[in-house]
Amino acid sequence: MAEVTRLSVARRLDRCTVLGPGVRAVIWVQGCPLRCRGCVAAETLPFDGGTPLAVPELADWLCRLPDIEGVTLSGGEPFAQAGALAELLDAVRARRPEFSAMAYSGYRHEALRGGSPERRALLERLDLLVDGPYVAARHAALRWRGSANQRLIALSARYAHVPAEPDTSAGVEVSVEPDGSLSWAGVPPTPGFREGLEEQLAARGFVLRTEVGREA
């Protein structure tokens, strides 16, 4: 019996409107070999965390979600698990051919194009890429990006128009989880967002879940 491919997942969200075009699901993978100073999702950096989820299970989850146009892959570093994510996108598109895919990466597009076969395979399956490391000194309120060095690159005709649209922050979304905890997703338009939010919530008796969005 063939071994089932698994992804190490930090968090997933079934509906989001601030991390890519339209309404999207989001998967934050666990583990990143880069250590961008000021990363707002530091808990996703270690490779020894996360929840191992089978690719078929994640594909079923994505295919069951109504009224979403695609998935955004964040983290962590999605290209550290490129082979499994390429397999996931193939499994979803076998059932939902129109399903779009966007990813964040701390690596430059040029480096990914010259990378391993697994990284090239994932790149070939993406419609949009945000590339480059988060640089705190260049923080900016840009569309789906945290710092001015990062690029929004259309990799297919589907979103070819997107880079020409207004380049302003999409903001963040705060969600109340079934257990009553709070979480958020998006790219903060201002530096220090997480610390400020946690302080304000703590003053009101709330605790923010550690699984959060990302700044890069």
PDB file of N, CA and C in Angstrom, residues 88-169:
ATOM      1  N   LEU A  88      -1.133  18.223  -3.252  1.00  0.00           N
ATOM      2  CA  LEU A  88      -2.431  18.687  -2.762  1.00  0.00           C
ATOM      3  C   LEU A  88      -3.183  19.451  -3.844  1.00  0.00           C
ATOM      4  N   LEU A  89      -2.506  20.361  -4.525  1.00  0.00           N
ATOM      5  CA  LEU A  89      -3.177  21.143  -5.560  1.00  0.00           C
ATOM      6  C   LEU A  89      -3.652  20.247  -6.706  1.00  0.00           C
ATOM      7  N   ASP A  90      -2.861  19.247  -7.065  1.00  0.00           N
ATOM      8  CA  ASP A  90      -3.290  18.311  -8.103  1.00  0.00           C
ATOM      9  C   ASP A  90      -4.543  17.551  -7.673  1.00  0.00           C
ATOM     10  N   ALA A  91      -4.573  17.135  -6.409  1.00  0.00           N
ATOM     11  CA  ALA A  91      -5.722  16.375  -5.908  1.00  0.00           C
ATOM     12  C   ALA A  91      -6.984  17.225  -5.897  1.00  0.00           C
ATOM     13  N   VAL A  92      -6.858  18.490  -5.540  1.00  0.00           N
ATOM     14  CA  VAL A  92      -8.028  19.375  -5.519  1.00  0.00           C
ATOM     15  C   VAL A  92      -8.499  19.677  -6.934  1.00  0.00           C
ATOM     16  N   ARG A  93      -7.577  19.985  -7.829  1.00  0.00           N
ATOM     17  CA  ARG A  93      -7.963  20.371  -9.189  1.00  0.00           C
ATOM     18  C   ARG A  93      -8.492  19.197 -10.007  1.00  0.00           C
ATOM     19  N   ALA A  94      -8.206  17.979  -9.585  1.00  0.00           N
ATOM     20  CA  ALA A  94      -8.819  16.833 -10.250  1.00  0.00           C
ATOM     21  C   ALA A  94     -10.328  16.844 -10.052  1.00  0.00           C
ATOM     22  N   ARG A  95     -10.783  17.488  -8.965  1.00  0.00           N
ATOM     23  CA  ARG A  95     -12.209  17.575  -8.660  1.00  0.00           C
ATOM     24  C   ARG A  95     -12.772  18.973  -8.872  1.00  0.00           C
ATOM     25  N   ARG A  96     -11.917  19.987  -8.719  1.00  0.00           N
ATOM     26  CA  ARG A  96     -12.339  21.380  -8.921  1.00  0.00           C
ATOM     27  C   ARG A  96     -11.305  22.065  -9.807  1.00  0.00           C
ATOM     28  N   PRO A  97     -11.392  21.860 -11.123  1.00  0.00           N
ATOM     29  CA  PRO A  97     -10.359  22.362 -12.042  1.00  0.00           C
ATOM     30  C   PRO A  97     -10.151  23.872 -11.982  1.00  0.00           C
ATOM     31  N   GLU A  98     -11.173  24.600 -11.580  1.00  0.00           N
ATOM     32  CA  GLU A  98     -11.080  26.061 -11.573  1.00  0.00           C
ATOM     33  C   GLU A  98     -10.425  26.605 -10.311  1.00  0.00           C
ATOM     34  N   PHE A  99     -10.069  25.756  -9.372  1.00  0.00           N
ATOM     35  CA  PHE A  99      -9.534  26.161  -8.074  1.00  0.00           C
ATOM     36  C   PHE A  99      -8.197  26.886  -8.253  1.00  0.00           C
ATOM     37  N   SER A 100      -8.078  28.098  -7.715  1.00  0.00           N
ATOM     38  CA  SER A 100      -6.848  28.868  -7.868  1.00  0.00           C
ATOM     39  C   SER A 100      -5.931  28.666  -6.666  1.00  0.00           C
ATOM     40  N   ALA A 101      -4.662  29.029  -6.855  1.00  0.00           N
ATOM     41  CA  ALA A 101      -3.675  28.841  -5.794  1.00  0.00           C
ATOM     42  C   ALA A 101      -2.727  30.034  -5.741  1.00  0.00           C
ATOM     43  N   MET A 102      -2.517  30.515  -4.532  1.00  0.00           N
ATOM     44  CA  MET A 102      -1.577  31.604  -4.267  1.00  0.00           C
ATOM     45  C   MET A 102      -0.660  31.148  -3.138  1.00  0.00           C
ATOM     46  N   ALA A 103       0.588  31.615  -3.162  1.00  0.00           N
ATOM     47  CA  ALA A 103       1.516  31.232  -2.085  1.00  0.00           C
ATOM     48  C   ALA A 103       2.412  32.404  -1.722  1.00  0.00           C
ATOM     49  N   TYR A 104       2.841  32.375  -0.465  1.00  0.00           N
ATOM     50  CA  TYR A 104       3.886  33.263   0.030  1.00  0.00           C
ATOM     51  C   TYR A 104       5.187  32.482   0.091  1.00  0.00           C
ATOM     52  N   SER A 105       6.295  33.173  -0.158  1.00  0.00           N
ATOM     53  CA  SER A 105       7.599  32.544   0.034  1.00  0.00           C
ATOM     54  C   SER A 105       8.623  33.592   0.425  1.00  0.00           C
ATOM     55  N   GLY A 106       9.495  33.222   1.325  1.00  0.00           N
ATOM     56  CA  GLY A 106      10.609  34.089   1.678  1.00  0.00           C
ATOM     57  C   GLY A 106      11.714  34.061   0.638  1.00  0.00           C
ATOM     58  N   TYR A 107      11.632  33.135  -0.309  1.00  0.00           N
ATOM     59  CA  TYR A 107      12.608  33.047  -1.386  1.00  0.00           C
ATOM     60  C   TYR A 107      12.172  33.904  -2.574  1.00  0.00           C
ATOM     61  N   ARG A 108      13.120  34.388  -3.331  1.00  0.00           N
ATOM     62  CA  ARG A 108      12.814  35.136  -4.541  1.00  0.00           C
ATOM     63  C   ARG A 108      12.331  34.183  -5.628  1.00  0.00           C
ATOM     64  N   HIS A 109      11.499  34.725  -6.508  1.00  0.00           N
ATOM     65  CA  HIS A 109      10.964  33.950  -7.617  1.00  0.00           C
ATOM     66  C   HIS A 109      12.080  33.314  -8.448  1.00  0.00           C
ATOM     67  N   GLU A 110      13.132  34.057  -8.698  1.00  0.00           N
ATOM     68  CA  GLU A 110      14.233  33.553  -9.504  1.00  0.00           C
ATOM     69  C   GLU A 110      14.895  32.344  -8.849  1.00  0.00           C
ATOM     70  N   ALA A 111      15.036  32.376  -7.525  1.00  0.00           N
ATOM     71  CA  ALA A 111      15.638  31.249  -6.819  1.00  0.00           C
ATOM     72  C   ALA A 111      14.736  30.025  -6.869  1.00  0.00           C
ATOM     73  N   LEU A 112      13.444  30.226  -6.779  1.00  0.00           N
ATOM     74  CA  LEU A 112      12.506  29.105  -6.832  1.00  0.00           C
ATOM     75  C   LEU A 112      12.497  28.463  -8.216  1.00  0.00           C
ATOM     76  N   ARG A 113      12.595  29.277  -9.247  1.00  0.00           N
ATOM     77  CA  ARG A 113      12.629  28.739 -10.618  1.00  0.00           C
ATOM     78  C   ARG A 113      13.863  27.885 -10.851  1.00  0.00           C
ATOM     79  N   GLY A 114      14.934  28.184 -10.139  1.00  0.00           N
ATOM     80  CA  GLY A 114      16.160  27.409 -10.284  1.00  0.00           C
ATOM     81  C   GLY A 114      16.355  26.387  -9.176  1.00  0.00           C
ATOM     82  N   GLY A 115      15.305  26.132  -8.417  1.00  0.00           N
ATOM     83  CA  GLY A 115      15.402  25.245  -7.268  1.00  0.00           C
ATOM     84  C   GLY A 115      15.165  23.784  -7.608  1.00  0.00           C
ATOM     85  N   SER A 116      14.813  23.017  -6.591  1.00  0.00           N
ATOM     86  CA  SER A 116      14.609  21.583  -6.728  1.00  0.00           C
ATOM     87  C   SER A 116      13.401  21.288  -7.606  1.00  0.00           C
ATOM     88  N   PRO A 117      13.292  20.058  -8.132  1.00  0.00           N
ATOM     89  CA  PRO A 117      12.111  19.700  -8.920  1.00  0.00           C
ATOM     90  C   PRO A 117      10.807  19.896  -8.152  1.00  0.00           C
ATOM     91  N   GLU A 118      10.827  19.634  -6.846  1.00  0.00           N
ATOM     92  CA  GLU A 118       9.613  19.804  -6.043  1.00  0.00           C
ATOM     93  C   GLU A 118       9.216  21.274  -5.974  1.00  0.00           C
ATOM     94  N   ARG A 119      10.182  22.164  -5.806  1.00  0.00           N
ATOM     95  CA  ARG A 119       9.864  23.588  -5.741  1.00  0.00           C
ATOM     96  C   ARG A 119       9.379  24.102  -7.086  1.00  0.00           C
ATOM     97  N   ARG A 120       9.982  23.641  -8.146  1.00  0.00           N
ATOM     98  CA  ARG A 120       9.519  24.055  -9.476  1.00  0.00           C
ATOM     99  C   ARG A 120       8.110  23.528  -9.747  1.00  0.00           C
ATOM    100  N   ALA A 121       7.821  22.319  -9.270  1.00  0.00           N
ATOM    101  CA  ALA A 121       6.485  21.745  -9.473  1.00  0.00           C
ATOM    102  C   ALA A 121       5.421  22.580  -8.778  1.00  0.00           C
ATOM    103  N   LEU A 122       5.692  23.007  -7.551  1.00  0.00           N
ATOM    104  CA  LEU A 122       4.725  23.849  -6.841  1.00  0.00           C
ATOM    105  C   LEU A 122       4.577  25.192  -7.544  1.00  0.00           C
ATOM    106  N   LEU A 123       5.687  25.782  -7.946  1.00  0.00           N
ATOM    107  CA  LEU A 123       5.647  27.079  -8.632  1.00  0.00           C
ATOM    108  C   LEU A 123       4.791  27.004  -9.891  1.00  0.00           C
ATOM    109  N   GLU A 124       4.907  25.907 -10.632  1.00  0.00           N
ATOM    110  CA  GLU A 124       4.151  25.743 -11.873  1.00  0.00           C
ATOM    111  C   GLU A 124       2.648  25.641 -11.636  1.00  0.00           C
ATOM    112  N   ARG A 125       2.246  25.321 -10.423  1.00  0.00           N
ATOM    113  CA  ARG A 125       0.827  25.137 -10.111  1.00  0.00           C
ATOM    114  C   ARG A 125       0.194  26.372  -9.484  1.00  0.00           C
ATOM    115  N   LEU A 126       0.972  27.432  -9.303  1.00  0.00           N
ATOM    116  CA  LEU A 126       0.476  28.645  -8.659  1.00  0.00           C
ATOM    117  C   LEU A 126      -0.036  29.653  -9.679  1.00  0.00           C
ATOM    118  N   ASP A 127      -1.027  30.429  -9.244  1.00  0.00           N
ATOM    119  CA  ASP A 127      -1.518  31.550 -10.035  1.00  0.00           C
ATOM    120  C   ASP A 127      -0.913  32.869  -9.574  1.00  0.00           C
ATOM    121  N   LEU A 128      -0.616  32.963  -8.284  1.00  0.00           N
ATOM    122  CA  LEU A 128      -0.024  34.178  -7.717  1.00  0.00           C
ATOM    123  C   LEU A 128       1.064  33.795  -6.721  1.00  0.00           C
ATOM    124  N   LEU A 129       2.100  34.622  -6.667  1.00  0.00           N
ATOM    125  CA  LEU A 129       3.189  34.426  -5.703  1.00  0.00           C
ATOM    126  C   LEU A 129       3.545  35.763  -5.070  1.00  0.00           C
ATOM    127  N   VAL A 130       3.682  35.783  -3.748  1.00  0.00           N
ATOM    128  CA  VAL A 130       4.319  36.895  -3.048  1.00  0.00           C
ATOM    129  C   VAL A 130       5.694  36.395  -2.642  1.00  0.00           C
ATOM    130  N   ASP A 131       6.746  37.025  -3.164  1.00  0.00           N
ATOM    131  CA  ASP A 131       8.086  36.497  -2.925  1.00  0.00           C
ATOM    132  C   ASP A 131       8.931  37.457  -2.105  1.00  0.00           C
ATOM    133  N   GLY A 132       9.999  36.914  -1.541  1.00  0.00           N
ATOM    134  CA  GLY A 132      10.968  37.704  -0.806  1.00  0.00           C
ATOM    135  C   GLY A 132      10.750  37.696   0.687  1.00  0.00           C
ATOM    136  N   PRO A 133      11.819  37.881   1.446  1.00  0.00           N
ATOM    137  CA  PRO A 133      11.721  37.876   2.909  1.00  0.00           C
ATOM    138  C   PRO A 133      11.062  39.145   3.431  1.00  0.00           C
ATOM    139  N   TYR A 134      10.462  39.022   4.607  1.00  0.00           N
ATOM    140  CA  TYR A 134       9.957  40.221   5.268  1.00  0.00           C
ATOM    141  C   TYR A 134      11.135  41.004   5.829  1.00  0.00           C
ATOM    142  N   VAL A 135      11.195  42.306   5.512  1.00  0.00           N
ATOM    143  CA  VAL A 135      12.250  43.195   6.001  1.00  0.00           C
ATOM    144  C   VAL A 135      11.595  44.276   6.842  1.00  0.00           C
ATOM    145  N   ALA A 136      11.782  44.187   8.152  1.00  0.00           N
ATOM    146  CA  ALA A 136      11.083  45.099   9.063  1.00  0.00           C
ATOM    147  C   ALA A 136      11.363  46.561   8.750  1.00  0.00           C
ATOM    148  N   ALA A 137      12.596  46.877   8.351  1.00  0.00           N
ATOM    149  CA  ALA A 137      12.959  48.271   8.067  1.00  0.00           C
ATOM    150  C   ALA A 137      12.235  48.816   6.848  1.00  0.00           C
ATOM    151  N   ARG A 138      11.660  47.919   6.034  1.00  0.00           N
ATOM    152  CA  ARG A 138      10.951  48.359   4.828  1.00  0.00           C
ATOM    153  C   ARG A 138       9.454  48.062   4.924  1.00  0.00           C
ATOM    154  N   HIS A 139       8.957  47.967   6.156  1.00  0.00           N
ATOM    155  CA  HIS A 139       7.528  47.693   6.344  1.00  0.00           C
ATOM    156  C   HIS A 139       6.695  48.744   5.609  1.00  0.00           C
ATOM    157  N   ALA A 140       5.642  48.256   4.942  1.00  0.00           N
ATOM    158  CA  ALA A 140       4.772  49.155   4.182  1.00  0.00           C
ATOM    159  C   ALA A 140       3.366  48.574   4.128  1.00  0.00           C
ATOM    160  N   ALA A 141       2.384  49.447   3.976  1.00  0.00           N
ATOM    161  CA  ALA A 141       0.977  49.029   3.908  1.00  0.00           C
ATOM    162  C   ALA A 141       0.624  48.713   2.462  1.00  0.00           C
ATOM    163  N   LEU A 142       1.070  47.550   2.001  1.00  0.00           N
ATOM    164  CA  LEU A 142       0.883  47.135   0.622  1.00  0.00           C
ATOM    165  C   LEU A 142      -0.144  46.005   0.534  1.00  0.00           C
ATOM    166  N   ARG A 143      -0.647  45.781  -0.656  1.00  0.00           N
ATOM    167  CA  ARG A 143      -1.665  44.753  -0.858  1.00  0.00           C
ATOM    168  C   ARG A 143      -1.062  43.362  -0.646  1.00  0.00           C
ATOM    169  N   TRP A 144      -1.502  42.685   0.398  1.00  0.00           N
ATOM    170  CA  TRP A 144      -1.136  41.307   0.710  1.00  0.00           C
ATOM    171  C   TRP A 144       0.352  41.128   1.015  1.00  0.00           C
ATOM    172  N   ARG A 145       1.090  42.233   1.242  1.00  0.00           N
ATOM    173  CA  ARG A 145       2.524  42.142   1.503  1.00  0.00           C
ATOM    174  C   ARG A 145       2.893  42.988   2.690  1.00  0.00           C
ATOM    175  N   GLY A 146       3.996  42.613   3.352  1.00  0.00           N
ATOM    176  CA  GLY A 146       4.392  43.307   4.566  1.00  0.00           C
ATOM    177  C   GLY A 146       5.513  44.292   4.406  1.00  0.00           C
ATOM    178  N   SER A 147       6.367  44.116   3.389  1.00  0.00           N
ATOM    179  CA  SER A 147       7.485  45.050   3.214  1.00  0.00           C
ATOM    180  C   SER A 147       7.702  45.336   1.736  1.00  0.00           C
ATOM    181  N   ALA A 148       8.312  46.495   1.460  1.00  0.00           N
ATOM    182  CA  ALA A 148       8.378  47.023   0.097  1.00  0.00           C
ATOM    183  C   ALA A 148       9.246  46.192  -0.839  1.00  0.00           C
ATOM    184  N   ASN A 149      10.112  45.350  -0.311  1.00  0.00           N
ATOM    185  CA  ASN A 149      10.947  44.507  -1.167  1.00  0.00           C
ATOM    186  C   ASN A 149      10.185  43.322  -1.747  1.00  0.00           C
ATOM    187  N   GLN A 150       9.045  42.987  -1.175  1.00  0.00           N
ATOM    188  CA  GLN A 150       8.282  41.826  -1.632  1.00  0.00           C
ATOM    189  C   GLN A 150       7.492  42.164  -2.891  1.00  0.00           C
ATOM    190  N   ARG A 151       7.380  41.173  -3.768  1.00  0.00           N
ATOM    191  CA  ARG A 151       6.699  41.380  -5.043  1.00  0.00           C
ATOM    192  C   ARG A 151       5.449  40.507  -5.126  1.00  0.00           C
ATOM    193  N   LEU A 152       4.438  41.039  -5.804  1.00  0.00           N
ATOM    194  CA  LEU A 152       3.230  40.286  -6.122  1.00  0.00           C
ATOM    195  C   LEU A 152       3.318  39.905  -7.595  1.00  0.00           C
ATOM    196  N   ILE A 153       3.499  38.620  -7.855  1.00  0.00           N
ATOM    197  CA  ILE A 153       3.805  38.151  -9.203  1.00  0.00           C
ATOM    198  C   ILE A 153       2.684  37.252  -9.708  1.00  0.00           C
ATOM    199  N   ALA A 154       2.100  37.625 -10.839  1.00  0.00           N
ATOM    200  CA  ALA A 154       1.087  36.784 -11.478  1.00  0.00           C
ATOM    201  C   ALA A 154       1.798  35.692 -12.269  1.00  0.00           C
ATOM    202  N   LEU A 155       1.467  34.439 -11.989  1.00  0.00           N
ATOM    203  CA  LEU A 155       2.110  33.304 -12.642  1.00  0.00           C
ATOM    204  C   LEU A 155       1.209  32.618 -13.659  1.00  0.00           C
ATOM    205  N   SER A 156      -0.030  33.096 -13.780  1.00  0.00           N
ATOM    206  CA  SER A 156      -0.953  32.561 -14.776  1.00  0.00           C
ATOM    207  C   SER A 156      -1.818  33.705 -15.288  1.00  0.00           C
ATOM    208  N   ALA A 157      -2.536  33.436 -16.355  1.00  0.00           N
ATOM    209  CA  ALA A 157      -3.396  34.467 -16.936  1.00  0.00           C
ATOM    210  C   ALA A 157      -4.568  34.810 -16.025  1.00  0.00           C
ATOM    211  N   ARG A 158      -4.918  33.921 -15.125  1.00  0.00           N
ATOM    212  CA  ARG A 158      -6.103  34.134 -14.298  1.00  0.00           C
ATOM    213  C   ARG A 158      -6.035  35.434 -13.512  1.00  0.00           C
ATOM    214  N   TYR A 159      -4.887  35.722 -12.949  1.00  0.00           N
ATOM    215  CA  TYR A 159      -4.747  36.933 -12.139  1.00  0.00           C
ATOM    216  C   TYR A 159      -3.743  37.912 -12.744  1.00  0.00           C
ATOM    217  N   ALA A 160      -3.620  37.898 -14.053  1.00  0.00           N
ATOM    218  CA  ALA A 160      -2.660  38.779 -14.716  1.00  0.00           C
ATOM    219  C   ALA A 160      -2.950  40.249 -14.440  1.00  0.00           C
ATOM    220  N   HIS A 161      -4.208  40.566 -14.161  1.00  0.00           N
ATOM    221  CA  HIS A 161      -4.602  41.956 -13.922  1.00  0.00           C
ATOM    222  C   HIS A 161      -4.273  42.434 -12.508  1.00  0.00           C
ATOM    223  N   VAL A 162      -4.053  41.519 -11.596  1.00  0.00           N
ATOM    224  CA  VAL A 162      -3.955  41.878 -10.181  1.00  0.00           C
ATOM    225  C   VAL A 162      -2.785  42.812  -9.872  1.00  0.00           C
ATOM    226  N   PRO A 163      -1.569  42.582 -10.390  1.00  0.00           N
ATOM    227  CA  PRO A 163      -0.466  43.494 -10.040  1.00  0.00           C
ATOM    228  C   PRO A 163      -0.697  44.937 -10.444  1.00  0.00           C
ATOM    229  N   ALA A 164      -1.598  45.185 -11.396  1.00  0.00           N
ATOM    230  CA  ALA A 164      -1.863  46.552 -11.841  1.00  0.00           C
ATOM    231  C   ALA A 164      -2.951  47.241 -11.026  1.00  0.00           C
ATOM    232  N   GLU A 165      -3.600  46.525 -10.133  1.00  0.00           N
ATOM    233  CA  GLU A 165      -4.663  47.104  -9.319  1.00  0.00           C
ATOM    234  C   GLU A 165      -4.082  47.921  -8.169  1.00  0.00           C
ATOM    235  N   PRO A 166      -4.898  48.757  -7.495  1.00  0.00           N
ATOM    236  CA  PRO A 166      -4.391  49.595  -6.400  1.00  0.00           C
ATOM    237  C   PRO A 166      -3.604  48.791  -5.362  1.00  0.00           C
ATOM    238  N   ASP A 167      -2.418  49.278  -5.050  1.00  0.00           N
ATOM    239  CA  ASP A 167      -1.505  48.551  -4.162  1.00  0.00           C
ATOM    240  C   ASP A 167      -1.600  49.093  -2.737  1.00  0.00           C
ATOM    241  N   THR A 168      -2.745  48.872  -2.114  1.00  0.00           N
ATOM    242  CA  THR A 168      -2.962  49.331  -0.746  1.00  0.00           C
ATOM    243  C   THR A 168      -3.343  48.157   0.136  1.00  0.00           C
ATOM    244  N   SER A 169      -3.123  48.303   1.424  1.00  0.00           N
ATOM    245  CA  SER A 169      -3.349  47.214   2.367  1.00  0.00           C
ATOM    246  C   SER A 169      -4.779  46.680   2.306  1.00  0.00           C
TER     247      SER A 169
END
